[in-house]
Protein backbone atom coordinates (compact mmCIF):
# COMPACT_ATOMS: atom_id res chain seq x y z
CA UNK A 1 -17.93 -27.24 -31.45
CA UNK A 2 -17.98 -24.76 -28.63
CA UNK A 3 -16.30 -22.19 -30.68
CA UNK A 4 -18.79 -22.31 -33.29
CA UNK A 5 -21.64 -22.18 -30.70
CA UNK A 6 -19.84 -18.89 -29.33
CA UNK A 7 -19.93 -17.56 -32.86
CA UNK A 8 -23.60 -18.77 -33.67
CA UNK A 9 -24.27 -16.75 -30.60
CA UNK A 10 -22.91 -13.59 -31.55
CA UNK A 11 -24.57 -13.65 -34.88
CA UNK A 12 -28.00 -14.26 -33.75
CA UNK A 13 -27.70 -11.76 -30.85
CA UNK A 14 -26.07 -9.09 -33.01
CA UNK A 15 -28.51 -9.30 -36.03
CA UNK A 16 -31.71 -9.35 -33.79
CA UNK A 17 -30.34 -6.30 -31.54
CA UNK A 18 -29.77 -4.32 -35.12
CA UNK A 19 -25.95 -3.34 -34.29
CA UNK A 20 -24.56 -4.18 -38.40
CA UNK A 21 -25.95 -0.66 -39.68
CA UNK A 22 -24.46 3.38 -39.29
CA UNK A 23 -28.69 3.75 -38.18
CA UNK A 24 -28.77 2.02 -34.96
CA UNK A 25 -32.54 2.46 -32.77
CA UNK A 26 -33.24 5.14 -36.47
CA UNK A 27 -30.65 7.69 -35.25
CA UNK A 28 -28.28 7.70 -38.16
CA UNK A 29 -25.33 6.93 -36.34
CA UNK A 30 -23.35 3.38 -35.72
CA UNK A 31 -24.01 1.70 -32.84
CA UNK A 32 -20.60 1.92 -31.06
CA UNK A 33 -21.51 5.87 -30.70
CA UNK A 34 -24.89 5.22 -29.51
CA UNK A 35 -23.07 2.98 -26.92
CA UNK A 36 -20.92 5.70 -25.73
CA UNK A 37 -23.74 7.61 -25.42
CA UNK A 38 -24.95 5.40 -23.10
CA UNK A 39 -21.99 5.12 -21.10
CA UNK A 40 -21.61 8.81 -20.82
CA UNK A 41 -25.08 9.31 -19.63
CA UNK A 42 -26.55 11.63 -17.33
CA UNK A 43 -23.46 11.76 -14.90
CA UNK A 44 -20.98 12.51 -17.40
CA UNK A 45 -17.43 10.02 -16.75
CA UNK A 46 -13.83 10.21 -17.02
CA UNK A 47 -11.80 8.93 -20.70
CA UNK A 48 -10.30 6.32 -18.93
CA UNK A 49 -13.27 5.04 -17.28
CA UNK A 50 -14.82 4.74 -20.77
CA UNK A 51 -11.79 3.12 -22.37
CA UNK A 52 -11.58 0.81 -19.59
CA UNK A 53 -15.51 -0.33 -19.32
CA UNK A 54 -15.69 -0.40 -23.19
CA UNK A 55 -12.15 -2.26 -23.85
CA UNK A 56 -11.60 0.50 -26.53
CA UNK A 57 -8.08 1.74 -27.23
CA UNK A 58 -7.52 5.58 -27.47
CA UNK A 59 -7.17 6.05 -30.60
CA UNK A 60 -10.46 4.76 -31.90
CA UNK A 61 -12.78 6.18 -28.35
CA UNK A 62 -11.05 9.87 -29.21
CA UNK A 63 -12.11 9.61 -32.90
CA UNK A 64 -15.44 8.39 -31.26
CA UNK A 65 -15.95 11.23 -29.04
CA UNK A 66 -14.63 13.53 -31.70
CA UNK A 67 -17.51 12.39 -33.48
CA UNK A 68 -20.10 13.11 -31.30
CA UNK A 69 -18.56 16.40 -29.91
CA UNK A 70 -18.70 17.63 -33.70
CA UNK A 71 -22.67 16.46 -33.39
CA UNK A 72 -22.86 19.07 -30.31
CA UNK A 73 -23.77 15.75 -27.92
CA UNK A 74 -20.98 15.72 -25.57
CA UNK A 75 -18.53 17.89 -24.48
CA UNK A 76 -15.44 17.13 -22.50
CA UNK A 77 -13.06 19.35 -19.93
CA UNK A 78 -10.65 18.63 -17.46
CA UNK A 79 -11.31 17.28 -14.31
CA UNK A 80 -11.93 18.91 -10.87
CA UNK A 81 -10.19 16.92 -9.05
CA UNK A 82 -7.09 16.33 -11.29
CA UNK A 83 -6.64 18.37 -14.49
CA UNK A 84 -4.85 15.48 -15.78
CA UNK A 85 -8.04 13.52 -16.67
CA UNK A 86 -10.23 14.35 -18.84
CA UNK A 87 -14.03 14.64 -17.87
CA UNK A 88 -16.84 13.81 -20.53
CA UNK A 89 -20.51 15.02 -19.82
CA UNK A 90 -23.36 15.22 -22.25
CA UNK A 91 -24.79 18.80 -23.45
CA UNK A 92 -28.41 19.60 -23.49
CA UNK A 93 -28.79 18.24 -27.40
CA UNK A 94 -27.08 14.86 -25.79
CA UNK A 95 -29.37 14.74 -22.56
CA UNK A 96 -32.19 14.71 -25.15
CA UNK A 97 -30.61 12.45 -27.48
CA UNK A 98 -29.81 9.86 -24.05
CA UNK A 99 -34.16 9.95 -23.49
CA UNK A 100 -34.53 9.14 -27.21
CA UNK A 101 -31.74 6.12 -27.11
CA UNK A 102 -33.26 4.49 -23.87
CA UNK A 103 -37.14 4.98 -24.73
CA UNK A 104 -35.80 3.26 -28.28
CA UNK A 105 -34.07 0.74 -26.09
CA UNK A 106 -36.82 -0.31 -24.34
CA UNK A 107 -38.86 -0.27 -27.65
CA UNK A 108 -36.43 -3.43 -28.66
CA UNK A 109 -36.39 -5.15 -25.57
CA UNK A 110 -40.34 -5.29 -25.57
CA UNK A 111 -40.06 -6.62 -29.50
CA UNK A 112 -37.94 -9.21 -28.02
CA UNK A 113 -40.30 -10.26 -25.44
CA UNK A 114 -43.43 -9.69 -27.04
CA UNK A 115 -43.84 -12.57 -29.10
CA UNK A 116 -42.94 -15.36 -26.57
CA UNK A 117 -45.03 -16.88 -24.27
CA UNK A 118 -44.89 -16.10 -20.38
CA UNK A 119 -42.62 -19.53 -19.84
CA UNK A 120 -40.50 -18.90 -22.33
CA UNK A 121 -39.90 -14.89 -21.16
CA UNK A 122 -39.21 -16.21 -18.15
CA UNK A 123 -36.30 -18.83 -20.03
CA UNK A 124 -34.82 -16.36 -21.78
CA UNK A 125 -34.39 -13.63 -18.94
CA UNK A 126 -32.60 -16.03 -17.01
CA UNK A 127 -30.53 -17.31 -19.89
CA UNK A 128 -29.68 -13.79 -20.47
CA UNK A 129 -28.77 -13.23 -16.45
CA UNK A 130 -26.26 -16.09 -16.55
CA UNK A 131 -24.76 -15.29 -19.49
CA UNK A 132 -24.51 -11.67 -18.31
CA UNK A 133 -22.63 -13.19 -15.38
CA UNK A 134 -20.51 -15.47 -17.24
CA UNK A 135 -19.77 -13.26 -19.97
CA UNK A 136 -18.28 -11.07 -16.75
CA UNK A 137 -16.10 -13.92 -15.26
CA UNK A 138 -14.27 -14.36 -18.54
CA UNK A 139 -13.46 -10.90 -17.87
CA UNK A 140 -11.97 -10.74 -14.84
CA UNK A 141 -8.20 -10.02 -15.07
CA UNK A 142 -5.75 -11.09 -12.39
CA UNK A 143 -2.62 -9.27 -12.70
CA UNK A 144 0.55 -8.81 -9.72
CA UNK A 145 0.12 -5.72 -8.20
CA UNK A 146 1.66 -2.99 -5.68
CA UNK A 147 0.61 -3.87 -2.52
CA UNK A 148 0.97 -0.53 -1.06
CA UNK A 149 -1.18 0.82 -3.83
CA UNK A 150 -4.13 2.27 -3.52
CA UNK A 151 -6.03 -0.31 -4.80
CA UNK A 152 -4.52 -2.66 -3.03
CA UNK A 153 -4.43 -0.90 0.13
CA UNK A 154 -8.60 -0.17 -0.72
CA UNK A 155 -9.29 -4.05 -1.12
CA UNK A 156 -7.01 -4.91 2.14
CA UNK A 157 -9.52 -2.63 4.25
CA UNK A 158 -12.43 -4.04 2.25
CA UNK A 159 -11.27 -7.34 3.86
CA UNK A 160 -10.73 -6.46 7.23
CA UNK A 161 -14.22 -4.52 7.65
CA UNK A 162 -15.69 -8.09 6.44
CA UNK A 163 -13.56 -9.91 8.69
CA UNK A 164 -14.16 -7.78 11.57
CA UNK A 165 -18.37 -7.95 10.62
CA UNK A 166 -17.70 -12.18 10.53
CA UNK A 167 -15.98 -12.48 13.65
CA UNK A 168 -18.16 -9.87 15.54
CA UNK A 169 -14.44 -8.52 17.24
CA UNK A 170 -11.89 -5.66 16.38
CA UNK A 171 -9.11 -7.17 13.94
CA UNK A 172 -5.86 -6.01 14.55
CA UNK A 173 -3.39 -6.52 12.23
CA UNK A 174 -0.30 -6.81 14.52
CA UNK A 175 -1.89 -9.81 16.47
CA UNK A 176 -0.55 -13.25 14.39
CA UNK A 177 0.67 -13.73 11.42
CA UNK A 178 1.94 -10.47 9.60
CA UNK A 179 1.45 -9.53 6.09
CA UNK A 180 3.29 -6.05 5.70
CA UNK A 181 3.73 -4.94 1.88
CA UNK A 182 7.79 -5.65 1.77
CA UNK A 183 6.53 -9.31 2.90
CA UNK A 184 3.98 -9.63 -0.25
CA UNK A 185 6.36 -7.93 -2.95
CA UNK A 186 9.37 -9.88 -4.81
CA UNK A 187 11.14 -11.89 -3.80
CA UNK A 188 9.44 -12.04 -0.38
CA UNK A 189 6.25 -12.49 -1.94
CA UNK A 190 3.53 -11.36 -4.50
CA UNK A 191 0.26 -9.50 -4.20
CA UNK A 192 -2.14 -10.11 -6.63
CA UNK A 193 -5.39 -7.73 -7.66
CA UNK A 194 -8.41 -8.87 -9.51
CA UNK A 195 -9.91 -6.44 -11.96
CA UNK A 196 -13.22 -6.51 -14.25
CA UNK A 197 -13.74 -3.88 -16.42
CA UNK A 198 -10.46 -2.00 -14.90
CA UNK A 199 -11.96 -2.06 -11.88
CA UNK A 200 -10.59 -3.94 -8.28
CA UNK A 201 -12.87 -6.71 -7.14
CA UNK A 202 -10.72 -9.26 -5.30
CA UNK A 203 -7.21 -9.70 -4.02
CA UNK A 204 -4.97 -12.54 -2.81
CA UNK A 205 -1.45 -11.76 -1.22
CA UNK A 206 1.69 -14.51 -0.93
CA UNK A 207 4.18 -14.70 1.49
CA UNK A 208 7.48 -16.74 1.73
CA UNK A 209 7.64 -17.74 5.03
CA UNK A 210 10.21 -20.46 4.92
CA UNK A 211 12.69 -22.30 2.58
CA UNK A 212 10.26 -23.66 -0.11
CA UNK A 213 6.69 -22.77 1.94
CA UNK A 214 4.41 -20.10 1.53
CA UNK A 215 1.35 -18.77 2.74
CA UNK A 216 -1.76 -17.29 1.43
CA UNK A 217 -2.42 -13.80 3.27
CA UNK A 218 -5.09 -11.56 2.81
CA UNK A 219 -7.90 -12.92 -0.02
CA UNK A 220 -11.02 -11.31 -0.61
CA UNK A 221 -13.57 -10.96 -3.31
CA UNK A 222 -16.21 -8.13 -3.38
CA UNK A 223 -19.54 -9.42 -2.64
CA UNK A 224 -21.28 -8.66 -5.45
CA UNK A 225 -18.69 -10.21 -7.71
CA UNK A 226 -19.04 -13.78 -6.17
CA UNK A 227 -19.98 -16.60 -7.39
CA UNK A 228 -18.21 -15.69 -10.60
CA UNK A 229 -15.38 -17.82 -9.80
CA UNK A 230 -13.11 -14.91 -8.96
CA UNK A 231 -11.34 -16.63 -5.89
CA UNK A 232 -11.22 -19.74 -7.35
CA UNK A 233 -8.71 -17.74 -9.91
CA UNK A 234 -6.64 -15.62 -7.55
CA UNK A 235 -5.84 -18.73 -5.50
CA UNK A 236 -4.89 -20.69 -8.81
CA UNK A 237 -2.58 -17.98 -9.88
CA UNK A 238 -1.36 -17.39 -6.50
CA UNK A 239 -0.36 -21.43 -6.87
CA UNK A 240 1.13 -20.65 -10.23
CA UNK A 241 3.63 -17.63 -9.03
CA UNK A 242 4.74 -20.04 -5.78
CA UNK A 243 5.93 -22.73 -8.24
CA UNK A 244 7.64 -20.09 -9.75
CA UNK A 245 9.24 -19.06 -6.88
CA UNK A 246 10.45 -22.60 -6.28
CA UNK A 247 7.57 -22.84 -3.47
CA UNK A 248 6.85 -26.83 -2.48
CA UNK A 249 4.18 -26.55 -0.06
CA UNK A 250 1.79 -23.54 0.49
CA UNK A 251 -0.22 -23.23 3.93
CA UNK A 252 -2.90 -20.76 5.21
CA UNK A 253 -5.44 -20.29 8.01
CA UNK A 254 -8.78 -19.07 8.29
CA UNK A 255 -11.82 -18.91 10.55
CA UNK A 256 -14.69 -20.86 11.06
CA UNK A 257 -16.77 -17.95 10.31
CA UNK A 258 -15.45 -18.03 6.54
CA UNK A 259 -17.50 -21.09 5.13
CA UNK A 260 -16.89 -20.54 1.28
CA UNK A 261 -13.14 -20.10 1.87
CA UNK A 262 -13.23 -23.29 3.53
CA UNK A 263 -14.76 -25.23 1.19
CA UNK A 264 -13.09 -23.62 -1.91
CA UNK A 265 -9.74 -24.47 0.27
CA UNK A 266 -10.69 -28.03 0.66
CA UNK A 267 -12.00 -28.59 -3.26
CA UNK A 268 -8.41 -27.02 -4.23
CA UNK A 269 -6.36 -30.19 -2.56
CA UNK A 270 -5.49 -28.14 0.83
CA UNK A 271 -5.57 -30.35 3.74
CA UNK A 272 -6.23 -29.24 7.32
CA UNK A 273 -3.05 -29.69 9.71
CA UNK A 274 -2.01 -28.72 13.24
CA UNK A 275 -1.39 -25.13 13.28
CA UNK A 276 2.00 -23.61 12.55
CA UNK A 277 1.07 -20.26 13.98
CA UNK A 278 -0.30 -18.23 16.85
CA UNK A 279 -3.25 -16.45 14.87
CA UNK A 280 -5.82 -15.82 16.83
CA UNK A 281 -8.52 -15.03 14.69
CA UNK A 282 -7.60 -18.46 13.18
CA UNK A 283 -9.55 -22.00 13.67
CA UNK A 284 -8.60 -24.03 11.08
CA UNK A 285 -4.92 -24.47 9.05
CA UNK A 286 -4.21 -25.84 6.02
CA UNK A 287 -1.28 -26.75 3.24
CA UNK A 288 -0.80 -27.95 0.11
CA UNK A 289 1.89 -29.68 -1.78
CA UNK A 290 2.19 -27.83 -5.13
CA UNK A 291 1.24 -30.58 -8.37
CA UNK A 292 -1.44 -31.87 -5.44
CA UNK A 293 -4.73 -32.71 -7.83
CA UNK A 294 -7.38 -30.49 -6.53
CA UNK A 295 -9.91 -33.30 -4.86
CA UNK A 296 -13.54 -34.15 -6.65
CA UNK A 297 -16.17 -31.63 -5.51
């Protein structure tokens, strides 16, 4: 039933939107090229940027942008910074072509829109928003990931400037409880990175800090990725790599400042206990006994 809901979905969307035709918004080209188009725009982007936000493989975006370079829309070049990526930008014929495609584009929205009534605009812009949002959380990746990385290392910071704006106080990283990169890779531990669209938005580090315990170190989500479910994720698969590890019981700590991680903490089966460390940026601890049902929101 839900599958074919999914599918009845795609068809409507896809025949009303006029992607099934090599004339997509008149311009005598498919609509996958009109999308890269789109993606190049006015600011030009790197190859792997495009394969990444698209989820194309290389084969089929290079006959794509061979396409369009044979057109005279796009041209590509190495990269400035790194002559090892390649650098896609749109010529003057393309900068014109980019006007047509979004004043066409805005053409189809309105026809949309147009012949519904105020209320029901109003439904289906907000049906549209969730599923927009929804559509991204069954994107999100969560993958294991150096935690000396870049990335990593670019979310870790992330987390302490938040943590530092909560608390209103300097964090320092050598007071409490450490969580040093040897500690969070194999067989010490794990660091985990959250990615949509190839991009970071959320990490989640664990740490074996006794025979069969762990502890959760260093989650964060980007703010304007919440509410997507994102942490809910990296603390599940943190879970699923303890058992692995033969883990029993994980614990953590966190401030009073942090409401959500509180009370996605207690909704995952952690209970509070005494503390089992000297953190001082910490107010409440917790643990869980891996298998522990998560308790009933």
């Amino acid at each position: 039933m839900q599958i074919d809901a999914v599918r009845r979905f795609n068809r409507a969307v896809t025949r009303r939107i006029g992607v099934l035709t090599d004339n997509y918004l008149g311009r005598d080209r498919p609509w996958a090229e009109s999308r890269l188009i789109f993606e190049v725009g006015r600011d030009g982007a790197d190859v792997r940027t495009l394969r990444e936000r698209l989820a194309l493989d290389s084969g089929y975006l290079s006959r794509l942008l061979r396409s369009l370079e044979a057109q005279g829309l796009v041209a590509s070049q190495a990269a400035k910074h790194d002559a090892r990526v390649r650098r896609v930008s749109l010529t003057a014929k393309g900068i014109r072509e980019w006007k047509v495609l979004e004043a066409r584009s805005d053409d189809i929205a309105s026809m949309l829109l147009a012949p519904l009534s105020d209320a029901q605009r109003q439904r289906l812009l907000d049906a549209m928003a969730d599923v927009a949002r929804l559509l991204s959380a069954s994107a999100v990746t969560v993958e294991p990931a150096d935690p000396a990385g870049a990335e990593a290392r670019a979310c870790i910071d992330a987390y302490v400037q938040e943590l530092e704006q909560r608390l209103g106080i300097a964090f320092d990283p050598t007071r409490g409880p450490t969580a040093k990169a040897d500690e969070l890779t194999p067989p010490n531990g794990i660091f985990l990175l959250a990615r949509l669209d190839g991009v970071p938005i959320g990490c989640i580090g664990l740490k074996v800090i006794g025979k069969g315990v762990g502890e959760i170190k260093r989650m964060w989500v980007d703010p304007t990725c919440r509410g997507l479910g994102v942490a809910r994720r990296l603390l599940a698969a943190a879970e699923t790599h303890a058992a692995e590890m033969a883990l029993r019981r994980l614990r953590l700590d966190t401030s009073n400042r942090q409401e959500e991680a509180l009370s996605l903490y207690r909704h995952s089966g952690y209970r509070e206990i005494a503390p089992y460390n000297d953190n001082p940026y910490a107010s409440y601890w917790f643990e869980k006994r891996l298998g522990t049902k998560r308790t009933p929101a």
